[in-house]
């Protein structure tokens, strides 16, 4: 199953940037693509993950799995992000054992979101 790695490309990481300068979030996105995306991971640039006070941020998600948001990242984090995304892709429920997570995924998690429960169809009551 393919998992999605969202990368906030508008993140300024708390910096005031001159007009036209590439944002730290866009540099993180480019660095992840530059090192190669792990098998089973689809990288999607997004305009905002609403973690603006937390530096560059990413989110990992897939249907039926726990989702995670990580922050305080930079382009130097790209290989750890790729390793963490690969581990997430290999975990059937999205929960990677603690010791198998890159250190940034252990210490820089901003949120863990439970999977959406499948809708249970309720049979209409039998007519009397």
PDB file of N, CA and C in Angstrom, residues 36-120:
ATOM      1  N   UNK A  36      15.973  10.539  -2.985  1.00  0.00           N
ATOM      2  CA  UNK A  36      15.198   9.396  -3.467  1.00  0.00           C
ATOM      3  C   UNK A  36      14.104   9.033  -2.487  1.00  0.00           C
ATOM      4  N   UNK A  37      12.939   8.848  -3.031  1.00  0.00           N
ATOM      5  CA  UNK A  37      11.764   8.530  -2.219  1.00  0.00           C
ATOM      6  C   UNK A  37      11.702   7.021  -2.014  1.00  0.00           C
ATOM      7  N   UNK A  38      11.483   6.584  -0.774  1.00  0.00           N
ATOM      8  CA  UNK A  38      11.401   5.137  -0.526  1.00  0.00           C
ATOM      9  C   UNK A  38      10.238   4.497  -1.297  1.00  0.00           C
ATOM     10  N   UNK A  39      10.386   3.227  -1.590  1.00  0.00           N
ATOM     11  CA  UNK A  39       9.327   2.483  -2.261  1.00  0.00           C
ATOM     12  C   UNK A  39       8.069   2.512  -1.393  1.00  0.00           C
ATOM     13  N   UNK A  40       6.941   2.713  -2.026  1.00  0.00           N
ATOM     14  CA  UNK A  40       5.674   2.727  -1.297  1.00  0.00           C
ATOM     15  C   UNK A  40       5.324   4.070  -0.683  1.00  0.00           C
ATOM     16  N   UNK A  41       6.132   5.099  -0.966  1.00  0.00           N
ATOM     17  CA  UNK A  41       5.888   6.432  -0.405  1.00  0.00           C
ATOM     18  C   UNK A  41       5.646   7.410  -1.554  1.00  0.00           C
ATOM     19  N   UNK A  42       4.554   8.135  -1.452  1.00  0.00           N
ATOM     20  CA  UNK A  42       4.204   9.164  -2.431  1.00  0.00           C
ATOM     21  C   UNK A  42       4.379  10.515  -1.745  1.00  0.00           C
ATOM     22  N   UNK A  43       5.259  11.356  -2.259  1.00  0.00           N
ATOM     23  CA  UNK A  43       5.528  12.664  -1.659  1.00  0.00           C
ATOM     24  C   UNK A  43       4.620  13.707  -2.298  1.00  0.00           C
ATOM     25  N   UNK A  44       3.919  14.458  -1.440  1.00  0.00           N
ATOM     26  CA  UNK A  44       2.984  15.475  -1.911  1.00  0.00           C
ATOM     27  C   UNK A  44       3.327  16.805  -1.243  1.00  0.00           C
ATOM     28  N   UNK A  45       3.658  17.824  -2.035  1.00  0.00           N
ATOM     29  CA  UNK A  45       3.876  19.139  -1.447  1.00  0.00           C
ATOM     30  C   UNK A  45       2.525  19.756  -1.080  1.00  0.00           C
ATOM     31  N   UNK A  46       2.466  20.399   0.087  1.00  0.00           N
ATOM     32  CA  UNK A  46       1.238  21.070   0.523  1.00  0.00           C
ATOM     33  C   UNK A  46       1.567  22.495   0.920  1.00  0.00           C
ATOM     34  N   UNK A  47       0.566  23.351   0.864  1.00  0.00           N
ATOM     35  CA  UNK A  47       0.781  24.767   1.144  1.00  0.00           C
ATOM     36  C   UNK A  47       0.864  25.089   2.633  1.00  0.00           C
ATOM     37  N   UNK A  48       0.241  24.314   3.496  1.00  0.00           N
ATOM     38  CA  UNK A  48       0.349  24.608   4.925  1.00  0.00           C
ATOM     39  C   UNK A  48      -0.146  23.424   5.732  1.00  0.00           C
ATOM     40  N   UNK A  49       0.582  23.072   6.767  1.00  0.00           N
ATOM     41  CA  UNK A  49       0.153  22.037   7.708  1.00  0.00           C
ATOM     42  C   UNK A  49      -0.236  22.659   9.055  1.00  0.00           C
ATOM     43  N   UNK A  50      -0.303  23.978   9.115  1.00  0.00           N
ATOM     44  CA  UNK A  50      -0.697  24.718  10.328  1.00  0.00           C
ATOM     45  C   UNK A  50       0.178  24.376  11.531  1.00  0.00           C
ATOM     46  N   UNK A  51       1.459  24.201  11.282  1.00  0.00           N
ATOM     47  CA  UNK A  51       2.424  23.983  12.358  1.00  0.00           C
ATOM     48  C   UNK A  51       3.500  25.063  12.258  1.00  0.00           C
ATOM     49  N   UNK A  52       3.074  26.270  11.920  1.00  0.00           N
ATOM     50  CA  UNK A  52       3.986  27.363  11.574  1.00  0.00           C
ATOM     51  C   UNK A  52       4.999  27.709  12.667  1.00  0.00           C
ATOM     52  N   UNK A  53       4.643  27.520  13.911  1.00  0.00           N
ATOM     53  CA  UNK A  53       5.568  27.826  15.006  1.00  0.00           C
ATOM     54  C   UNK A  53       6.503  26.664  15.313  1.00  0.00           C
ATOM     55  N   UNK A  54       6.431  25.606  14.534  1.00  0.00           N
ATOM     56  CA  UNK A  54       7.208  24.402  14.810  1.00  0.00           C
ATOM     57  C   UNK A  54       8.264  24.109  13.749  1.00  0.00           C
ATOM     58  N   UNK A  55       8.655  25.105  12.990  1.00  0.00           N
ATOM     59  CA  UNK A  55       9.651  24.862  11.948  1.00  0.00           C
ATOM     60  C   UNK A  55       9.048  24.088  10.799  1.00  0.00           C
ATOM     61  N   UNK A  56       9.874  23.544   9.934  1.00  0.00           N
ATOM     62  CA  UNK A  56       9.361  22.780   8.800  1.00  0.00           C
ATOM     63  C   UNK A  56       8.614  21.558   9.310  1.00  0.00           C
ATOM     64  N   UNK A  57       7.504  21.237   8.636  1.00  0.00           N
ATOM     65  CA  UNK A  57       6.700  20.111   9.106  1.00  0.00           C
ATOM     66  C   UNK A  57       6.322  19.189   7.949  1.00  0.00           C
ATOM     67  N   UNK A  58       6.059  17.955   8.331  1.00  0.00           N
ATOM     68  CA  UNK A  58       5.617  16.912   7.395  1.00  0.00           C
ATOM     69  C   UNK A  58       4.492  16.143   8.059  1.00  0.00           C
ATOM     70  N   UNK A  59       3.756  15.389   7.264  1.00  0.00           N
ATOM     71  CA  UNK A  59       2.735  14.484   7.793  1.00  0.00           C
ATOM     72  C   UNK A  59       2.806  13.177   7.013  1.00  0.00           C
ATOM     73  N   UNK A  60       2.610  12.083   7.713  1.00  0.00           N
ATOM     74  CA  UNK A  60       2.551  10.762   7.100  1.00  0.00           C
ATOM     75  C   UNK A  60       1.162  10.197   7.325  1.00  0.00           C
ATOM     76  N   UNK A  61       0.553   9.651   6.260  1.00  0.00           N
ATOM     77  CA  UNK A  61      -0.777   9.077   6.412  1.00  0.00           C
ATOM     78  C   UNK A  61      -1.027   8.013   5.355  1.00  0.00           C
ATOM     79  N   UNK A  62      -2.003   7.157   5.652  1.00  0.00           N
ATOM     80  CA  UNK A  62      -2.468   6.133   4.722  1.00  0.00           C
ATOM     81  C   UNK A  62      -3.801   5.619   5.252  1.00  0.00           C
ATOM     82  N   UNK A  63      -4.662   5.157   4.367  1.00  0.00           N
ATOM     83  CA  UNK A  63      -5.955   4.636   4.817  1.00  0.00           C
ATOM     84  C   UNK A  63      -5.779   3.506   5.826  1.00  0.00           C
ATOM     85  N   UNK A  64      -6.560   3.559   6.896  1.00  0.00           N
ATOM     86  CA  UNK A  64      -6.531   2.501   7.905  1.00  0.00           C
ATOM     87  C   UNK A  64      -5.338   2.538   8.836  1.00  0.00           C
ATOM     88  N   UNK A  65      -4.517   3.577   8.750  1.00  0.00           N
ATOM     89  CA  UNK A  65      -3.327   3.664   9.601  1.00  0.00           C
ATOM     90  C   UNK A  65      -3.376   4.922  10.455  1.00  0.00           C
ATOM     91  N   UNK A  66      -2.612   4.890  11.530  1.00  0.00           N
ATOM     92  CA  UNK A  66      -2.396   6.096  12.314  1.00  0.00           C
ATOM     93  C   UNK A  66      -1.652   7.094  11.431  1.00  0.00           C
ATOM     94  N   UNK A  67      -1.951   8.366  11.603  1.00  0.00           N
ATOM     95  CA  UNK A  67      -1.250   9.432  10.887  1.00  0.00           C
ATOM     96  C   UNK A  67      -0.391  10.197  11.878  1.00  0.00           C
ATOM     97  N   UNK A  68       0.695  10.786  11.383  1.00  0.00           N
ATOM     98  CA  UNK A  68       1.621  11.528  12.237  1.00  0.00           C
ATOM     99  C   UNK A  68       1.970  12.859  11.603  1.00  0.00           C
ATOM    100  N   UNK A  69       2.185  13.864  12.446  1.00  0.00           N
ATOM    101  CA  UNK A  69       2.697  15.162  12.010  1.00  0.00           C
ATOM    102  C   UNK A  69       3.992  15.383  12.783  1.00  0.00           C
ATOM    103  N   UNK A  70       5.056  15.719  12.062  1.00  0.00           N
ATOM    104  CA  UNK A  70       6.363  15.976  12.668  1.00  0.00           C
ATOM    105  C   UNK A  70       6.793  17.389  12.336  1.00  0.00           C
ATOM    106  N   UNK A  71       7.498  18.031  13.261  1.00  0.00           N
ATOM    107  CA  UNK A  71       7.959  19.394  13.038  1.00  0.00           C
ATOM    108  C   UNK A  71       9.404  19.571  13.459  1.00  0.00           C
ATOM    109  N   UNK A  72       9.837  20.828  13.409  1.00  0.00           N
ATOM    110  CA  UNK A  72      11.208  21.204  13.749  1.00  0.00           C
ATOM    111  C   UNK A  72      12.212  20.484  12.841  1.00  0.00           C
ATOM    112  N   UNK A  73      11.868  20.411  11.548  1.00  0.00           N
ATOM    113  CA  UNK A  73      12.711  19.744  10.567  1.00  0.00           C
ATOM    114  C   UNK A  73      13.393  20.772   9.676  1.00  0.00           C
ATOM    115  N   UNK A  74      14.376  20.316   8.931  1.00  0.00           N
ATOM    116  CA  UNK A  74      15.074  21.162   7.957  1.00  0.00           C
ATOM    117  C   UNK A  74      15.530  20.265   6.814  1.00  0.00           C
ATOM    118  N   UNK A  75      16.126  20.871   5.799  1.00  0.00           N
ATOM    119  CA  UNK A  75      16.607  20.059   4.678  1.00  0.00           C
ATOM    120  C   UNK A  75      17.664  19.051   5.128  1.00  0.00           C
ATOM    121  N   UNK A  76      18.352  19.331   6.222  1.00  0.00           N
ATOM    122  CA  UNK A  76      19.334  18.388   6.757  1.00  0.00           C
ATOM    123  C   UNK A  76      18.656  17.126   7.308  1.00  0.00           C
ATOM    124  N   UNK A  77      17.348  17.182   7.520  1.00  0.00           N
ATOM    125  CA  UNK A  77      16.578  16.051   8.057  1.00  0.00           C
ATOM    126  C   UNK A  77      16.101  15.097   6.969  1.00  0.00           C
ATOM    127  N   UNK A  78      16.363  15.407   5.702  1.00  0.00           N
ATOM    128  CA  UNK A  78      15.776  14.653   4.591  1.00  0.00           C
ATOM    129  C   UNK A  78      16.015  13.154   4.675  1.00  0.00           C
ATOM    130  N   UNK A  79      17.224  12.709   4.968  1.00  0.00           N
ATOM    131  CA  UNK A  79      17.464  11.258   5.003  1.00  0.00           C
ATOM    132  C   UNK A  79      16.739  10.597   6.159  1.00  0.00           C
ATOM    133  N   UNK A  80      16.641  11.281   7.293  1.00  0.00           N
ATOM    134  CA  UNK A  80      15.886  10.722   8.418  1.00  0.00           C
ATOM    135  C   UNK A  80      14.395  10.678   8.092  1.00  0.00           C
ATOM    136  N   UNK A  81      13.892  11.697   7.403  1.00  0.00           N
ATOM    137  CA  UNK A  81      12.483  11.699   6.993  1.00  0.00           C
ATOM    138  C   UNK A  81      12.220  10.530   6.048  1.00  0.00           C
ATOM    139  N   UNK A  82      13.111  10.319   5.089  1.00  0.00           N
ATOM    140  CA  UNK A  82      12.950   9.210   4.144  1.00  0.00           C
ATOM    141  C   UNK A  82      12.990   7.871   4.870  1.00  0.00           C
ATOM    142  N   UNK A  83      13.910   7.717   5.819  1.00  0.00           N
ATOM    143  CA  UNK A  83      14.001   6.465   6.588  1.00  0.00           C
ATOM    144  C   UNK A  83      12.740   6.252   7.426  1.00  0.00           C
ATOM    145  N   UNK A  84      12.257   7.313   8.038  1.00  0.00           N
ATOM    146  CA  UNK A  84      11.039   7.208   8.829  1.00  0.00           C
ATOM    147  C   UNK A  84       9.826   6.897   7.974  1.00  0.00           C
ATOM    148  N   UNK A  85       9.756   7.481   6.785  1.00  0.00           N
ATOM    149  CA  UNK A  85       8.649   7.215   5.870  1.00  0.00           C
ATOM    150  C   UNK A  85       8.685   5.762   5.402  1.00  0.00           C
ATOM    151  N   UNK A  86       9.874   5.240   5.145  1.00  0.00           N
ATOM    152  CA  UNK A  86      10.004   3.836   4.737  1.00  0.00           C
ATOM    153  C   UNK A  86       9.546   2.907   5.861  1.00  0.00           C
ATOM    154  N   UNK A  87       9.918   3.214   7.097  1.00  0.00           N
ATOM    155  CA  UNK A  87       9.492   2.403   8.240  1.00  0.00           C
ATOM    156  C   UNK A  87       7.976   2.473   8.409  1.00  0.00           C
ATOM    157  N   UNK A  88       7.413   3.664   8.224  1.00  0.00           N
ATOM    158  CA  UNK A  88       5.965   3.845   8.314  1.00  0.00           C
ATOM    159  C   UNK A  88       5.272   3.019   7.231  1.00  0.00           C
ATOM    160  N   UNK A  89       5.802   3.051   6.019  1.00  0.00           N
ATOM    161  CA  UNK A  89       5.215   2.291   4.913  1.00  0.00           C
ATOM    162  C   UNK A  89       5.239   0.794   5.204  1.00  0.00           C
ATOM    163  N   UNK A  90       6.234   0.334   5.932  1.00  0.00           N
ATOM    164  CA  UNK A  90       6.360  -1.090   6.246  1.00  0.00           C
ATOM    165  C   UNK A  90       5.503  -1.527   7.433  1.00  0.00           C
ATOM    166  N   UNK A  91       4.986  -0.584   8.205  1.00  0.00           N
ATOM    167  CA  UNK A  91       4.167  -0.903   9.383  1.00  0.00           C
ATOM    168  C   UNK A  91       2.704  -1.010   8.975  1.00  0.00           C
ATOM    169  N   UNK A  92       2.081  -2.158   9.132  1.00  0.00           N
ATOM    170  CA  UNK A  92       0.703  -2.336   8.657  1.00  0.00           C
ATOM    171  C   UNK A  92      -0.310  -1.362   9.255  1.00  0.00           C
ATOM    172  N   UNK A  93      -0.095  -0.935  10.488  1.00  0.00           N
ATOM    173  CA  UNK A  93      -1.037  -0.013  11.127  1.00  0.00           C
ATOM    174  C   UNK A  93      -0.485   1.404  11.237  1.00  0.00           C
ATOM    175  N   UNK A  94       0.729   1.621  10.728  1.00  0.00           N
ATOM    176  CA  UNK A  94       1.346   2.945  10.801  1.00  0.00           C
ATOM    177  C   UNK A  94       2.127   3.181  12.079  1.00  0.00           C
ATOM    178  N   UNK A  95       2.070   2.256  13.008  1.00  0.00           N
ATOM    179  CA  UNK A  95       2.798   2.421  14.268  1.00  0.00           C
ATOM    180  C   UNK A  95       4.145   1.713  14.147  1.00  0.00           C
ATOM    181  N   UNK A  96       5.192   2.501  14.042  1.00  0.00           N
ATOM    182  CA  UNK A  96       6.547   1.961  13.938  1.00  0.00           C
ATOM    183  C   UNK A  96       7.079   1.785  15.358  1.00  0.00           C
ATOM    184  N   UNK A  97       7.618   0.607  15.699  1.00  0.00           N
ATOM    185  CA  UNK A  97       8.170   0.428  17.045  1.00  0.00           C
ATOM    186  C   UNK A  97       9.172   1.536  17.371  1.00  0.00           C
ATOM    187  N   UNK A  98       9.128   2.000  18.602  1.00  0.00           N
ATOM    188  CA  UNK A  98       9.905   3.154  19.071  1.00  0.00           C
ATOM    189  C   UNK A  98      11.359   3.095  18.646  1.00  0.00           C
ATOM    190  N   UNK A  99      12.028   2.003  18.880  1.00  0.00           N
ATOM    191  CA  UNK A  99      13.461   1.896  18.598  1.00  0.00           C
ATOM    192  C   UNK A  99      13.773   1.847  17.099  1.00  0.00           C
ATOM    193  N   UNK A 100      12.778   1.589  16.275  1.00  0.00           N
ATOM    194  CA  UNK A 100      12.994   1.536  14.829  1.00  0.00           C
ATOM    195  C   UNK A 100      12.739   2.892  14.159  1.00  0.00           C
ATOM    196  N   UNK A 101      12.302   3.878  14.937  1.00  0.00           N
ATOM    197  CA  UNK A 101      12.040   5.212  14.392  1.00  0.00           C
ATOM    198  C   UNK A 101      13.332   6.025  14.387  1.00  0.00           C
ATOM    199  N   UNK A 102      13.549   6.839  13.356  1.00  0.00           N
ATOM    200  CA  UNK A 102      14.680   7.777  13.420  1.00  0.00           C
ATOM    201  C   UNK A 102      14.491   8.692  14.630  1.00  0.00           C
ATOM    202  N   UNK A 103      15.567   9.177  15.177  1.00  0.00           N
ATOM    203  CA  UNK A 103      15.497  10.008  16.382  1.00  0.00           C
ATOM    204  C   UNK A 103      14.562  11.206  16.205  1.00  0.00           C
ATOM    205  N   UNK A 104      14.572  11.837  15.036  1.00  0.00           N
ATOM    206  CA  UNK A 104      13.687  12.988  14.854  1.00  0.00           C
ATOM    207  C   UNK A 104      12.218  12.585  14.938  1.00  0.00           C
ATOM    208  N   UNK A 105      11.889  11.346  14.598  1.00  0.00           N
ATOM    209  CA  UNK A 105      10.507  10.900  14.704  1.00  0.00           C
ATOM    210  C   UNK A 105      10.156  10.557  16.158  1.00  0.00           C
ATOM    211  N   UNK A 106      11.140  10.274  16.970  1.00  0.00           N
ATOM    212  CA  UNK A 106      10.886  10.020  18.395  1.00  0.00           C
ATOM    213  C   UNK A 106      10.682  11.320  19.156  1.00  0.00           C
ATOM    214  N   UNK A 107      11.448  12.337  18.787  1.00  0.00           N
ATOM    215  CA  UNK A 107      11.488  13.570  19.588  1.00  0.00           C
ATOM    216  C   UNK A 107      10.708  14.733  18.998  1.00  0.00           C
ATOM    217  N   UNK A 108      10.316  14.668  17.732  1.00  0.00           N
ATOM    218  CA  UNK A 108       9.740  15.841  17.096  1.00  0.00           C
ATOM    219  C   UNK A 108       8.324  15.598  16.566  1.00  0.00           C
ATOM    220  N   UNK A 109       7.638  14.663  17.194  1.00  0.00           N
ATOM    221  CA  UNK A 109       6.255  14.403  16.813  1.00  0.00           C
ATOM    222  C   UNK A 109       5.365  15.507  17.370  1.00  0.00           C
ATOM    223  N   UNK A 110       4.531  16.069  16.508  1.00  0.00           N
ATOM    224  CA  UNK A 110       3.599  17.111  16.927  1.00  0.00           C
ATOM    225  C   UNK A 110       2.206  16.548  17.172  1.00  0.00           C
ATOM    226  N   UNK A 111       1.847  15.510  16.423  1.00  0.00           N
ATOM    227  CA  UNK A 111       0.519  14.918  16.584  1.00  0.00           C
ATOM    228  C   UNK A 111       0.516  13.493  16.067  1.00  0.00           C
ATOM    229  N   UNK A 112      -0.336  12.694  16.701  1.00  0.00           N
ATOM    230  CA  UNK A 112      -0.607  11.329  16.255  1.00  0.00           C
ATOM    231  C   UNK A 112      -2.122  11.234  16.147  1.00  0.00           C
ATOM    232  N   UNK A 113      -2.613  10.891  14.975  1.00  0.00           N
ATOM    233  CA  UNK A 113      -4.041  10.927  14.697  1.00  0.00           C
ATOM    234  C   UNK A 113      -4.524   9.510  14.391  1.00  0.00           C
ATOM    235  N   UNK A 114      -5.572   9.066  15.088  1.00  0.00           N
ATOM    236  CA  UNK A 114      -6.038   7.688  14.860  1.00  0.00           C
ATOM    237  C   UNK A 114      -6.636   7.522  13.468  1.00  0.00           C
ATOM    238  N   UNK A 115      -6.634   6.277  12.991  1.00  0.00           N
ATOM    239  CA  UNK A 115      -7.237   6.029  11.683  1.00  0.00           C
ATOM    240  C   UNK A 115      -8.739   6.307  11.741  1.00  0.00           C
ATOM    241  N   UNK A 116      -9.288   6.686  10.612  1.00  0.00           N
ATOM    242  CA  UNK A 116     -10.730   6.882  10.532  1.00  0.00           C
ATOM    243  C   UNK A 116     -11.375   5.507  10.538  1.00  0.00           C
ATOM    244  N   UNK A 117     -12.329   5.342  11.453  1.00  0.00           N
ATOM    245  CA  UNK A 117     -13.017   4.054  11.552  1.00  0.00           C
ATOM    246  C   UNK A 117     -13.922   3.870  10.345  1.00  0.00           C
ATOM    247  N   UNK A 118     -13.970   2.653   9.845  1.00  0.00           N
ATOM    248  CA  UNK A 118     -14.863   2.418   8.717  1.00  0.00           C
ATOM    249  C   UNK A 118     -16.316   2.639   9.140  1.00  0.00           C
ATOM    250  N   UNK A 119     -17.108   3.132   8.230  1.00  0.00           N
ATOM    251  CA  UNK A 119     -18.520   3.343   8.512  1.00  0.00           C
ATOM    252  C   UNK A 119     -19.215   1.994   8.554  1.00  0.00           C
ATOM    253  N   UNK A 120     -19.998   1.800   9.590  1.00  0.00           N
ATOM    254  CA  UNK A 120     -20.724   0.532   9.742  1.00  0.00           C
ATOM    255  C   UNK A 120     -22.126   0.744   9.192  1.00  0.00           C
TER     256      UNK A 120
END
